[in-house]
Structure formats: C-alpha cells, structure tokens
C-alpha positions as CSV (number, residue, x, y, z in Angstrom):
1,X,43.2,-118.9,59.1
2,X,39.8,-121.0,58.7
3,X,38.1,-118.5,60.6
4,X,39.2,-115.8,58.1
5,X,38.9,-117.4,55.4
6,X,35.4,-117.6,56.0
7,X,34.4,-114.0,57.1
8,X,36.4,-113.0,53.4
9,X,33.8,-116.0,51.9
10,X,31.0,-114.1,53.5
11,X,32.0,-110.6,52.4
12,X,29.4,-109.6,49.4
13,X,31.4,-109.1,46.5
14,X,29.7,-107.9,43.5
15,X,32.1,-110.0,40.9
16,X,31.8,-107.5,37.8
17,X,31.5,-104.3,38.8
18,X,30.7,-101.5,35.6
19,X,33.6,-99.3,34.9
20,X,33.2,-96.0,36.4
21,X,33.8,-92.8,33.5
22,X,37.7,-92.0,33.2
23,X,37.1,-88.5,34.6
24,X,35.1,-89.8,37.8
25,X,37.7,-93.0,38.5
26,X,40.7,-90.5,38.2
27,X,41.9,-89.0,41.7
28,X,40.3,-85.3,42.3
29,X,43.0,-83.0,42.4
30,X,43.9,-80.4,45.7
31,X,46.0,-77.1,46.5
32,X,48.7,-78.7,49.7
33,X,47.6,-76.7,51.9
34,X,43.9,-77.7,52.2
35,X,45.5,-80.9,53.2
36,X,48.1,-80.0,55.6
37,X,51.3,-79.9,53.8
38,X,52.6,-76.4,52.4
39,X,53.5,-76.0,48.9
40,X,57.3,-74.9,50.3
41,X,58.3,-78.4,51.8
42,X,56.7,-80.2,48.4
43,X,59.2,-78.2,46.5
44,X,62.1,-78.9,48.4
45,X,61.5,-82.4,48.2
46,X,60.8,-82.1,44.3
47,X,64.5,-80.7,43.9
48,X,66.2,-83.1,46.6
49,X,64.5,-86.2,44.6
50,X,65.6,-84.7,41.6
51,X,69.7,-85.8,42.6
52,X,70.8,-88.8,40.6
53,X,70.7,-91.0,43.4
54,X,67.2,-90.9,43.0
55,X,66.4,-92.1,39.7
56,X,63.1,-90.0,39.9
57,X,60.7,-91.3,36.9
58,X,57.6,-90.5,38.6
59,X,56.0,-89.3,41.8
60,X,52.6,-88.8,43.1
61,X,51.3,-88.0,46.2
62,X,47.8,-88.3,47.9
63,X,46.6,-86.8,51.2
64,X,43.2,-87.1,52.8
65,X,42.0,-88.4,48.6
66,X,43.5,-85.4,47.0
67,X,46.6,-85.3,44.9
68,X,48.6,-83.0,46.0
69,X,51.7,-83.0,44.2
70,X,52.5,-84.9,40.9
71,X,55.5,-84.7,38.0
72,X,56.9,-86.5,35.6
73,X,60.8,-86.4,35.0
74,X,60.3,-85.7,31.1
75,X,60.6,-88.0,28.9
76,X,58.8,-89.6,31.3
77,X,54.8,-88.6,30.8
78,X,51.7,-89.1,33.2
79,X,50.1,-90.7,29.9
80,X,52.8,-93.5,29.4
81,X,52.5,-96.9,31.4
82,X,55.2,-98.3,33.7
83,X,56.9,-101.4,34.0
84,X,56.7,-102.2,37.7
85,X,58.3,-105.5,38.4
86,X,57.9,-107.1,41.7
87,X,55.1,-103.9,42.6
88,X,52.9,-106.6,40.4
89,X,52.8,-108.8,43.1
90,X,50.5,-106.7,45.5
91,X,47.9,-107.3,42.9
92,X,48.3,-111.2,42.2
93,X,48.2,-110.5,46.0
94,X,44.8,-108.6,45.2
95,X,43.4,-111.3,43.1
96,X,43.3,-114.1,45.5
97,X,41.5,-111.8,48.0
98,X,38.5,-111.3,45.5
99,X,38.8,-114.9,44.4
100,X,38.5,-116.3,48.2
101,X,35.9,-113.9,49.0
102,X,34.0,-115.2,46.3
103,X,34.1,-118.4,47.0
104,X,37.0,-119.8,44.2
105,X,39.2,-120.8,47.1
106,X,41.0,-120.7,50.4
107,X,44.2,-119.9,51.6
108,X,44.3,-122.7,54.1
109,X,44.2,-124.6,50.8
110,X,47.3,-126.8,49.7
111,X,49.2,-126.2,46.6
112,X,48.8,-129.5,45.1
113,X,45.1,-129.4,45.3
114,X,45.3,-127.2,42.3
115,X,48.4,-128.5,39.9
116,X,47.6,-132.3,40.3
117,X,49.1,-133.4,36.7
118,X,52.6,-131.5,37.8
119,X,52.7,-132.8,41.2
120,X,56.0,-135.2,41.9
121,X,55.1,-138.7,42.0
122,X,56.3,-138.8,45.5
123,X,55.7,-135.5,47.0
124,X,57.4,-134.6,50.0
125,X,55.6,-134.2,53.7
126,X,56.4,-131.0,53.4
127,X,55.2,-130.0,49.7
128,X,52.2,-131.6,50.8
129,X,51.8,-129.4,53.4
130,X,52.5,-126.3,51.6
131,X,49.4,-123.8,51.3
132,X,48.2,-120.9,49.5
133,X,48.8,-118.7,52.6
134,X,52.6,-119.8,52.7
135,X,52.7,-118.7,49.1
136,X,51.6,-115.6,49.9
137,X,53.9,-114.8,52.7
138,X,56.9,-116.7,51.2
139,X,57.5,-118.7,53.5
140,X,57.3,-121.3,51.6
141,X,60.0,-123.9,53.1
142,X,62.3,-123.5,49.8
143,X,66.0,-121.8,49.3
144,X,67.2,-119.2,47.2
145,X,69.6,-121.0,45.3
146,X,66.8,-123.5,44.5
147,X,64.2,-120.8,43.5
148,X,66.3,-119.1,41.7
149,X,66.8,-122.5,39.0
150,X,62.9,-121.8,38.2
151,X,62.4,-120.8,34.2
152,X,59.1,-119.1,33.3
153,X,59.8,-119.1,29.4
154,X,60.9,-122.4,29.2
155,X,59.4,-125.4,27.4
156,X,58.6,-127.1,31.1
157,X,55.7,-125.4,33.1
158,X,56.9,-122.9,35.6
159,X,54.4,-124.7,38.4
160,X,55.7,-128.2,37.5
161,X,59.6,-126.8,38.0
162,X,58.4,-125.2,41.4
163,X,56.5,-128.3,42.6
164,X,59.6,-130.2,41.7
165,X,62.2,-128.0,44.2
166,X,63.1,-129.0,47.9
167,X,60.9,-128.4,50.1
168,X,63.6,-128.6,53.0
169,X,61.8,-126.6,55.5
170,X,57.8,-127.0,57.0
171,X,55.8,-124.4,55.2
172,X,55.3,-121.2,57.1
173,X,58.3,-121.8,59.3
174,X,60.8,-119.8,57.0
175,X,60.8,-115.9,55.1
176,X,62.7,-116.5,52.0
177,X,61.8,-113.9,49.3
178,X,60.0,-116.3,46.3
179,X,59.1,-114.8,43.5
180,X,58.1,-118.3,41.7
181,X,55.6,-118.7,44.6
182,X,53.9,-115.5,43.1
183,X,53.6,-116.9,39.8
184,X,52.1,-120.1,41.7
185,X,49.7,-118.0,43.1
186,X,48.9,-116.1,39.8
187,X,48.5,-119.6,38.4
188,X,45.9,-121.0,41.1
189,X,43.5,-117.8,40.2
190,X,43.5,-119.4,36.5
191,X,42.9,-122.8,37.6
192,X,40.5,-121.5,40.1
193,X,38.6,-119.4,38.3
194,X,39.0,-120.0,34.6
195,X,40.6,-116.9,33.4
196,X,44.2,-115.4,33.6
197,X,45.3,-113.2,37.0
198,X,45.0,-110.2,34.1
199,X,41.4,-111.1,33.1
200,X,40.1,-112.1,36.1
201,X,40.8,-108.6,37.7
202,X,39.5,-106.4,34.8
203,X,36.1,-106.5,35.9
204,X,36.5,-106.6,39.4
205,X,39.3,-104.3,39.7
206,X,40.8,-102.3,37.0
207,X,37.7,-101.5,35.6
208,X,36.0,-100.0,38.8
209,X,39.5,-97.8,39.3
210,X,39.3,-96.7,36.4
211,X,42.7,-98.3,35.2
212,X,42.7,-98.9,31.1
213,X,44.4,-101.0,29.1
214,X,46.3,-102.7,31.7
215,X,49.1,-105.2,30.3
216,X,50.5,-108.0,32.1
217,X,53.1,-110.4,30.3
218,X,52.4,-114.4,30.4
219,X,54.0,-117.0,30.2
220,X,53.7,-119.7,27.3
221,X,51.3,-121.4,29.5
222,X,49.3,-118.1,29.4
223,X,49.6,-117.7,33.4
224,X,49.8,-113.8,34.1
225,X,53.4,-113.3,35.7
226,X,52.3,-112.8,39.3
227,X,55.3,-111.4,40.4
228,X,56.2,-109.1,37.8
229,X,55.4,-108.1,34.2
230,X,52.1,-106.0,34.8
231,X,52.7,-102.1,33.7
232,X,50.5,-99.3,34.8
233,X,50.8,-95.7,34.8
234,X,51.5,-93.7,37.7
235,X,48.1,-92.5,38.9
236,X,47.1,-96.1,38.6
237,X,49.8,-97.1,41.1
238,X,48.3,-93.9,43.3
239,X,44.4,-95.4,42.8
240,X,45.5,-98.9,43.9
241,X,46.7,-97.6,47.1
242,X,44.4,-95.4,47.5
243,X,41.8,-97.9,47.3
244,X,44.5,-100.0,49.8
245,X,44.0,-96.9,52.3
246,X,40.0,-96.9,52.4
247,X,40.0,-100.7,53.0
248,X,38.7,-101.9,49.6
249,X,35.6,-99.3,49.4
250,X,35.9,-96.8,45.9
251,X,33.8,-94.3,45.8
252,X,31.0,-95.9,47.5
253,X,31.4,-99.3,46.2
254,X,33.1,-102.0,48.4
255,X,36.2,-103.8,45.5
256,X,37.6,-105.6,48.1
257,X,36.7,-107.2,51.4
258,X,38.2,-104.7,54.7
259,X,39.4,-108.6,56.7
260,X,41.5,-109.1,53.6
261,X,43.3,-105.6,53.1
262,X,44.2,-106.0,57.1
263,X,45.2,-109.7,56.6
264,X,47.5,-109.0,53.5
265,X,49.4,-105.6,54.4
266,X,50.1,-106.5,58.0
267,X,52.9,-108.5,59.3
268,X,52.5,-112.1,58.6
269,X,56.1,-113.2,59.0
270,X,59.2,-111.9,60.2
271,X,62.0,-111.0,57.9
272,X,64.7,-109.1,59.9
273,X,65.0,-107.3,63.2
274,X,67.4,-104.0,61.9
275,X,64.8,-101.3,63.1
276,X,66.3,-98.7,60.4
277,X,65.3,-100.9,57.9
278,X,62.3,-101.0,55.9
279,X,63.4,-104.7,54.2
280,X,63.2,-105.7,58.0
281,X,60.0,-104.8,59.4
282,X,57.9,-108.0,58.4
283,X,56.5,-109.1,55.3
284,X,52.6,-109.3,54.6
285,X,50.6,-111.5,51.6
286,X,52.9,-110.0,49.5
287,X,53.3,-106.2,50.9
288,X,56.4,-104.8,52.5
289,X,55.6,-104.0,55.8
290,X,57.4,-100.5,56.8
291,X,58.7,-98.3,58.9
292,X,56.3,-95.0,60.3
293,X,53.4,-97.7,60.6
294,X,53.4,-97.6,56.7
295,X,53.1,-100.6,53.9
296,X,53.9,-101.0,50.6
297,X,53.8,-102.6,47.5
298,X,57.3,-102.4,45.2
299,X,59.4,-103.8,42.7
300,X,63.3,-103.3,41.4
301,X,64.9,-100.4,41.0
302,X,62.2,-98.3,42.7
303,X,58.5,-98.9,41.8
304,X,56.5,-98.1,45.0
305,X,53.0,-98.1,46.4
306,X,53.1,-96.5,49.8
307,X,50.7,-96.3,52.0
308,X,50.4,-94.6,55.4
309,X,47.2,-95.2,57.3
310,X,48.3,-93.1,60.0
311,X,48.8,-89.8,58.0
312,X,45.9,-91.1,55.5
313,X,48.4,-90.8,52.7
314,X,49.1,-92.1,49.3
315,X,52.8,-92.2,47.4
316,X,53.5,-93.8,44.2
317,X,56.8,-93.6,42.8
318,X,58.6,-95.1,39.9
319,X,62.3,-94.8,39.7
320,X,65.4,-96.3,38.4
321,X,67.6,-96.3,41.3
322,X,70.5,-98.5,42.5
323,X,69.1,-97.8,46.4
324,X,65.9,-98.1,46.8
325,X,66.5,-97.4,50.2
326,X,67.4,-94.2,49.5
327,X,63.8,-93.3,48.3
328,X,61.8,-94.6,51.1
329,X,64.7,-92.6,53.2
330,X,64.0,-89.8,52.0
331,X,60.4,-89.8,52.1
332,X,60.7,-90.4,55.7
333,X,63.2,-87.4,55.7
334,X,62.2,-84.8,54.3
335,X,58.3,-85.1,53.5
336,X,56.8,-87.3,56.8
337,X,57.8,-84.3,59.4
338,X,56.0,-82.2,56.9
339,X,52.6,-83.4,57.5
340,X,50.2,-81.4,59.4
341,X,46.8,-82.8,61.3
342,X,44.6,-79.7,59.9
343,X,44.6,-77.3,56.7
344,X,46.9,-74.6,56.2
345,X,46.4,-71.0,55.3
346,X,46.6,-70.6,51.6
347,X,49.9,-69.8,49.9
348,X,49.1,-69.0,46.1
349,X,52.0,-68.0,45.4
350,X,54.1,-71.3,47.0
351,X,51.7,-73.4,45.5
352,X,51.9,-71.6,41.6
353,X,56.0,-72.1,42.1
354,X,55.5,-76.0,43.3
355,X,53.4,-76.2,40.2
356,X,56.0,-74.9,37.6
357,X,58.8,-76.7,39.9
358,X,56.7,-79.9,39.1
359,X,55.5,-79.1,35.2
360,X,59.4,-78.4,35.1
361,X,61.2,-81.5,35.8
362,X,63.0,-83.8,33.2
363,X,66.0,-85.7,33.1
364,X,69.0,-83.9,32.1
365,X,69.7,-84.0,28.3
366,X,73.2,-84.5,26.9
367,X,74.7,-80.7,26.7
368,X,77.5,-80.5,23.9
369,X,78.2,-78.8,20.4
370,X,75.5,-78.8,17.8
371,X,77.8,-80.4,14.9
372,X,81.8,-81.0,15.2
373,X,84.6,-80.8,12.5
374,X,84.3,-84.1,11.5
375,X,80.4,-84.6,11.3
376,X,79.8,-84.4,7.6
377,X,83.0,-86.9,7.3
378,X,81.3,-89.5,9.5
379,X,78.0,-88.8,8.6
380,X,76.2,-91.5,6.2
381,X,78.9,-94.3,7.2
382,X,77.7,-97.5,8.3
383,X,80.0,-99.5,11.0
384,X,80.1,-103.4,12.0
385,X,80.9,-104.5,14.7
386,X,82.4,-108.4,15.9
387,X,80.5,-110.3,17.9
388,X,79.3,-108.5,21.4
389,X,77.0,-109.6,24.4
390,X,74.4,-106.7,23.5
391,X,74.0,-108.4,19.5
392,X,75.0,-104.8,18.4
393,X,75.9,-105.8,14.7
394,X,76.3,-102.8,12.9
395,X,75.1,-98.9,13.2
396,X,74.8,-96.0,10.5
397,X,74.9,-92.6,11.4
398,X,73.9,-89.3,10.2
399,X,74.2,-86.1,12.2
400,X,72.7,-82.6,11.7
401,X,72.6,-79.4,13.4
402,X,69.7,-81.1,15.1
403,X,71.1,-84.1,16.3
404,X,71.9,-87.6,15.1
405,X,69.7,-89.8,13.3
406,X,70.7,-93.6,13.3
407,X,69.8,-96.7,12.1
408,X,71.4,-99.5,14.9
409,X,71.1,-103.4,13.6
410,X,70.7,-105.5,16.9
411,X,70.4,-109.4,16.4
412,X,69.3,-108.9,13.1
413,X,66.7,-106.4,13.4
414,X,67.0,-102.7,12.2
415,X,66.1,-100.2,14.6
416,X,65.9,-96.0,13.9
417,X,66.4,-93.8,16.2
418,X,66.7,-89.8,16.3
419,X,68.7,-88.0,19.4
420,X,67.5,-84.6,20.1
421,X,70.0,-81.8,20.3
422,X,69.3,-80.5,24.2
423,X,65.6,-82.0,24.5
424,X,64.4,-85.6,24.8
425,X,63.3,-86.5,21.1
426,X,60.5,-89.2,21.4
427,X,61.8,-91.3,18.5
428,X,62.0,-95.5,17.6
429,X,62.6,-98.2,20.3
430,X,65.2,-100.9,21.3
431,X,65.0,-103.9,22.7
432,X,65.5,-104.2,26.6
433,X,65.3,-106.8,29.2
434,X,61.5,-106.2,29.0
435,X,61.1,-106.4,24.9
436,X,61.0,-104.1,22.6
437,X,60.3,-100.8,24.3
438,X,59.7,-97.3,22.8
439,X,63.0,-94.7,23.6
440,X,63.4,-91.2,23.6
441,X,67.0,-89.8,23.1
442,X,69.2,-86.7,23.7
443,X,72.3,-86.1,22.5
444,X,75.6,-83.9,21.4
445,X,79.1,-83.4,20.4
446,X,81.1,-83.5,23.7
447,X,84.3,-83.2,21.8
448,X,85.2,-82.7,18.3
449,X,85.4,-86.9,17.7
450,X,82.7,-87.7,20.7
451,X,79.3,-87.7,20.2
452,X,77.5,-88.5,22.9
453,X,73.9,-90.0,23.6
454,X,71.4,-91.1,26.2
455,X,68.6,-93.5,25.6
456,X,65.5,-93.8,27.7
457,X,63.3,-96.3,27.8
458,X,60.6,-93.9,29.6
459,X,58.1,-96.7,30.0
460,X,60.9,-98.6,32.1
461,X,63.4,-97.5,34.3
462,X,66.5,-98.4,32.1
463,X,68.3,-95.5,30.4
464,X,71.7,-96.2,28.6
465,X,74.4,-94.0,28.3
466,X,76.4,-94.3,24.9
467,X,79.4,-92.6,23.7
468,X,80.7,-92.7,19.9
469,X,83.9,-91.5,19.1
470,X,85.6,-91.3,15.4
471,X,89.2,-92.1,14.9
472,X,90.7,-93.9,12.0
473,X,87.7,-94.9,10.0
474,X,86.7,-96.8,13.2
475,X,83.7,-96.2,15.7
476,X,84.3,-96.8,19.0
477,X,81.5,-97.3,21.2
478,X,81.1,-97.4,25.2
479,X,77.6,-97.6,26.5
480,X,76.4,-98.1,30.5
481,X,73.3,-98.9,31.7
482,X,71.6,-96.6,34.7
483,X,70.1,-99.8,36.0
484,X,70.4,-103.6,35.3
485,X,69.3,-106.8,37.3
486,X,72.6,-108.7,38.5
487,X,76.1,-107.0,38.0
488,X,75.8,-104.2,35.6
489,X,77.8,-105.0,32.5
490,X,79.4,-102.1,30.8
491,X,80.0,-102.4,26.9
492,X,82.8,-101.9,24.9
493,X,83.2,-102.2,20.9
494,X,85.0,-101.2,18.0
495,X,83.2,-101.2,14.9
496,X,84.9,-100.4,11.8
497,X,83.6,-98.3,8.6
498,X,82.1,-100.4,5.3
C-alpha cells in the first residue's frame, strides 16, 4: 500500500482544472454500426428493458467514446438530474484518489488521525488500527446490525457514532457492506483538504467533465453524504465512466492518476464465491467488481455505472427496480453477445427505427374514461383523513375532461398537483424519502367511482400508484409504491367529505 500510495503522490495532478465548454465536455454522438453493434440488437434490447421488471428510467450506452444508443422513459428527461444513492460512493471513492495524489493524505493512514475530538477515550486495538484503505474496501472490522444504528441527521456527529461502534474484527480481515464508512471517508476529504467531498471535486472533476450544477445532500455537520445523496443526470453518469474506461485522462487532460483507477475498480476483497453472481465477484475502493471482466459503480434500486474495459464500453442506467440483478442480467443477455471487434456496414434504415424506438419510450400512463357519472358530484369536495403513516391529512379534488387537478395536504403543507388524461403532465411535487421532489402524473376514470393515478417522481426512481374511489360521501384511497427501502408499506385510508 505505501508503495502505492506514493506513485499516486507523485502523479502530477493539476488541482483546478478550467471547465471545458458544455458542447466540447458532452460525449460525441455515433450511428451503432460504426462501432460494432447493429442498430437491430439495440432495439431489441430497448423493448425487452422496456418490461416492468425493469424499471427502465434511463439508459445510455458508450462504445469505443461514442454514444450509441440513449432514451429516456418519459417523464423521465435527458435534462433532469438523478438521485443515485449508493452510485455516489464511486465518486467519494474518486475524491480520495485526487486528494492522495495530491498530497492531502494516504490510505495507509488511520482513521483516528483525522477525527481526534470524536475518538473514544479508550479506543480499541482494533479501531486504532483501522485505515483509510479499510474504509474504502469495507472491510472495516464492524457488523451490520452495529452499522446500521449509525444516524446522519441526528444531533451527534455521524463520525463520532461510527468511531464509537465495535470494532470486533482486525481491519481488512472482513467484507461487510458499510455505508457509514463512506460517509467517514467523505468526511476525511473535508478535514483533509478544507472543503466538502462536493466542493472539493468541482474543480477537479465535475468541472473538467463537463458535469453542472451537481448537488450532493450534507449532513448538519456539512459533510457531503459519501455514500449517497449526490444526483446527476444520465450522460453525467456515462462521462464518469467514461473517464473510468480511459484511466483518468479527458480529452487530453489526465483528472485522475491511471495507479488509482486500477487500485480502486479491481478486486481488493472478497465478498462471495457464487460465480453467477455479480454481488459476488469481489469488491474494489468502493466499485462492484463484475462478471465479463466488467466494474461498476451503483446504488438502490438500479443506478449503474458499467464499465467494460474489455469491449471498451460505457453503460449508465438508472432504474427503479426491485432486482437489480435483473438489469445487469440482462445486459449480459441480450446486449454483450452483440458486440462486434470491427464496424459494421451501414443500416440507415435500422438505425432511423432504433432512433424513433428510443425518442419513443415512456412509462405507461393510466388508460381509463375521460370523466365518469359521478365527476361533477365529487368534484370541488375536500376529504380528511385520521391519522396515517404517509401524514396524508386531507385532499380536494376537481376533475375535467382533462384530468384531475388536486390539492393534497401532507403534514401540514399544501401541495397541487394536475394528472394528465393519457400523457405524463409535468405538474407540482410531493415529498419523498429524498425531500420534496418535483412529480409528473397521469391519470383516469377506471370505473365509474375509480379514478385512478400514478405519480412520478422522474428525478428519483419512486413512482406511486394511487386509486380513489367515491362511495357514500367518503374517499377511499389505496396507494403502492414501485420502489421503497425496507418492506414496502402499502396504504390504506378513508377520508370522509367536509
């Protein structure tokens, strides 16, 4: 480790690099079959990824530099950033590459060199012990059920919570997935270099990729998340691996040092032995290793960086899906056989029908009736509802022929929102388990009482699935969720009218 630590230290870095144009930093764009993949197999892998199991948000992919396929399952938008969870911690990952190749630190440094004031008064042997490069393969001695106790919002610091957790195995020795050990590492960038994981990386990676406005949620303490939090949009994602594939060197100019992107996306310690696994084919600083030679980056519900060195290909996905091993299944499926060594002749006309296929492709909308027998009798009515685990305290509706416009009170704050009859109207936001996010909504009369709605949250993966129906001066409401960390509660209320 000492010996690599010091060939990153004597990588030249330049530590602000300017901010290439938008139109130079953005990927150049490329017909398939100039880079070995017909237009055919792109669009059979556009419709199979269109099946629910998918949760398809988002894909783009990248062969030999080019993009060579990319769409948007509307309301989703190449324009709208992404929520990517644990994909965030490739680039925390990312930080503490520049920051030890500029001399900030090392990762054969302990922990506790950095968070002296939150240290135990007694540490442990093995806390002591404990060093940057354990964080970043998590192997950092702890168990789950102890990790999982650590609060990021709370009024104690997230580092002095972590430092204060058994420590019951030696460092290094142990793969437990950590992701309080990402927000340590996040937090030794600040104290290293001054600025937040977020700041820190503007000028020495965002900027140069050409990635704006980047967003990263902190904690009180003001630490970047680490291991989640950041949102980007997709062709962001794509850059990042990009950059990932040509060993740290955009478009002339070296970002990162080539001995760090082979030290943090190869194996560094073992997490499994199922071969037809990709959670079990070893775990870098803070990339998946996977199967086909490939790595990635990813977070929940299906927020992927892929890259595959061997086919000199980019992927970037996001999804809301309950497998994400259904994803990377299919990729290896359907799309790796696909790849071809050289160029292929032209197909214009396969290539004009991927292009519509991708322009195409949107989650379905709600199909029903336009208005029902009982609209105008419902329509204006305000309904309250007891006490529910949502906070949904009261809703008032009025319906058109096209669609419903509401105004939903949730924990005491007033939201609007306007459903779409048969299209995704972009309209108001609701709170999720991210904060307040924009929506768009479709919806319809599926039965003469039953209107019916879906909500997405297009710059997450979370779309809810709500059904009002009228009876007796009474609303009853059932709404599921798509996707939803721990067991998935489904929601049932009756409100009644004022």
């Amino acid at each position: 480790m000492k010996l690599l630590s010091a060939i990153l230290i004597s990588t030249s870095l330049c530590a602000c690099i300017p901010a290439q144009a938008a139109n130079e930093s953005s990927l150049p764009r490329s017909a398939p079959e100039a880079q070995g993949i017909s237009s055919a197999a792109l669009i059979t892998l556009a419709e199979e990824a269109s099946q629910p199991i998918y949760g398809m948000n988002s894909l783009m992919i990248v062969r030999h530099g080019q993009v060579v396929a990319e769409g948007w399952w509307a309301p989703y938008a190449a324009s709208e950033p992404h929520v990517l969870f644990s994909l965030s911690k490739s680039f925390t990952s990312t930080a503490i590459g520049i920051a030890a190749a500029e001399g900030k630190l090392s990762i054969d440094d302990p922990v506790l060199k950095y968070f002296p004031e939150d240290a135990p008064e007694q540490p442990s042997k093995n806390l002591k012990e404990m060093r940057i490069s354990d964080l970043l393969k998590m192997s950092t001695g702890q168990h789950s059920e102890d990790i999982d106790k650590v609060n990021y919002f709370g009024p104690e610091p997230a580092t002095k919570q972590f430092l204060a957790l058994p420590v019951v195995h030696k460092p290094g020795t142990l793969f437990v997935y950590n992701t309080p050990a990402s927000y340590m590492l996040s937090a030794i960038v600040q104290k290293a270099t001054g600025q937040s994981t977020l700041d820190y990386l503007q000028p020495r990676l965002f900027a140069p990729l050409g990635i704006e406005k980047p967003v990263w949620d902190a904690s009180p303490q003001g630490v970047s998340l680490g291991g989640f939090g950041l949102n980007l949009r997709t062709e962001d994602i794509a850059m990042f691996g990009q950059l990932l594939l040509q060993q740290g060197e955009w478009q002339g100019k070296r970002i990162l040092p080539a001995a760090w992107v082979e030290l943090a996306t190869s194996r560094q310690a073992s997490n499994g032995s199922n071969p037809d696994s990709d959670w079990d084919q070893g775990y870098g600083f803070q990339f998946w290793r996977c199967r086909n030679g490939a790595f990635r980056g990813d977070g929940a519900f299906g927020q992927y960086c892929i890259v595959m060195p061997q086919c000199d290909t980019v992927i970037a996905i996001t999804s809301g899906t309950k497998d994400m091993g259904a994803v990377l299944n299919l990729l290896w499926k359907r799309f790796l056989p696909e790849l071809r060594p050289a160029a292929l002749p032209a197909d214009e006309t396969s290539a004009g029908a991927l292009k519509q296929k991708l322009a195409e492709l949107a989650l379905p909308p709600v199909k029903g009736a336009a208005t029902s027998p009982i609209a105008a009798s419902v329509s204006g009515k305000t309904f309250r509802f007891p006490e529910n685990p949502d906070h949904i305290e009261a809703i008032t509706v009025n319906f058109d022929s096209g669609g419903m416009k509401s105004v939903v009170r949730i924990a005491g704050k007033d939201y609007s929102v306007s459903s779409g009859m048969g299209v995704w109207n972009k309209t108001g936001e609701l709170p999720s388990d991210t904060g307040p996010t924009p929506i768009a909504a479709s919806g319809a009369w599926t039965s003469d009482d039953t209107y019916t709605a879906r909500f997405c949250m297009y710059r997450t993966p979370f779309v809810l699935n709500v059904s009002l129906r009228f009876a007796d001066g009474k609303l009853f409401l059932e709404q599921a969720r798509n996707v939803s960390f721990g067991a998935a509660q489904d929601l049932k209320i009756t409100g009644k009218a004022d």
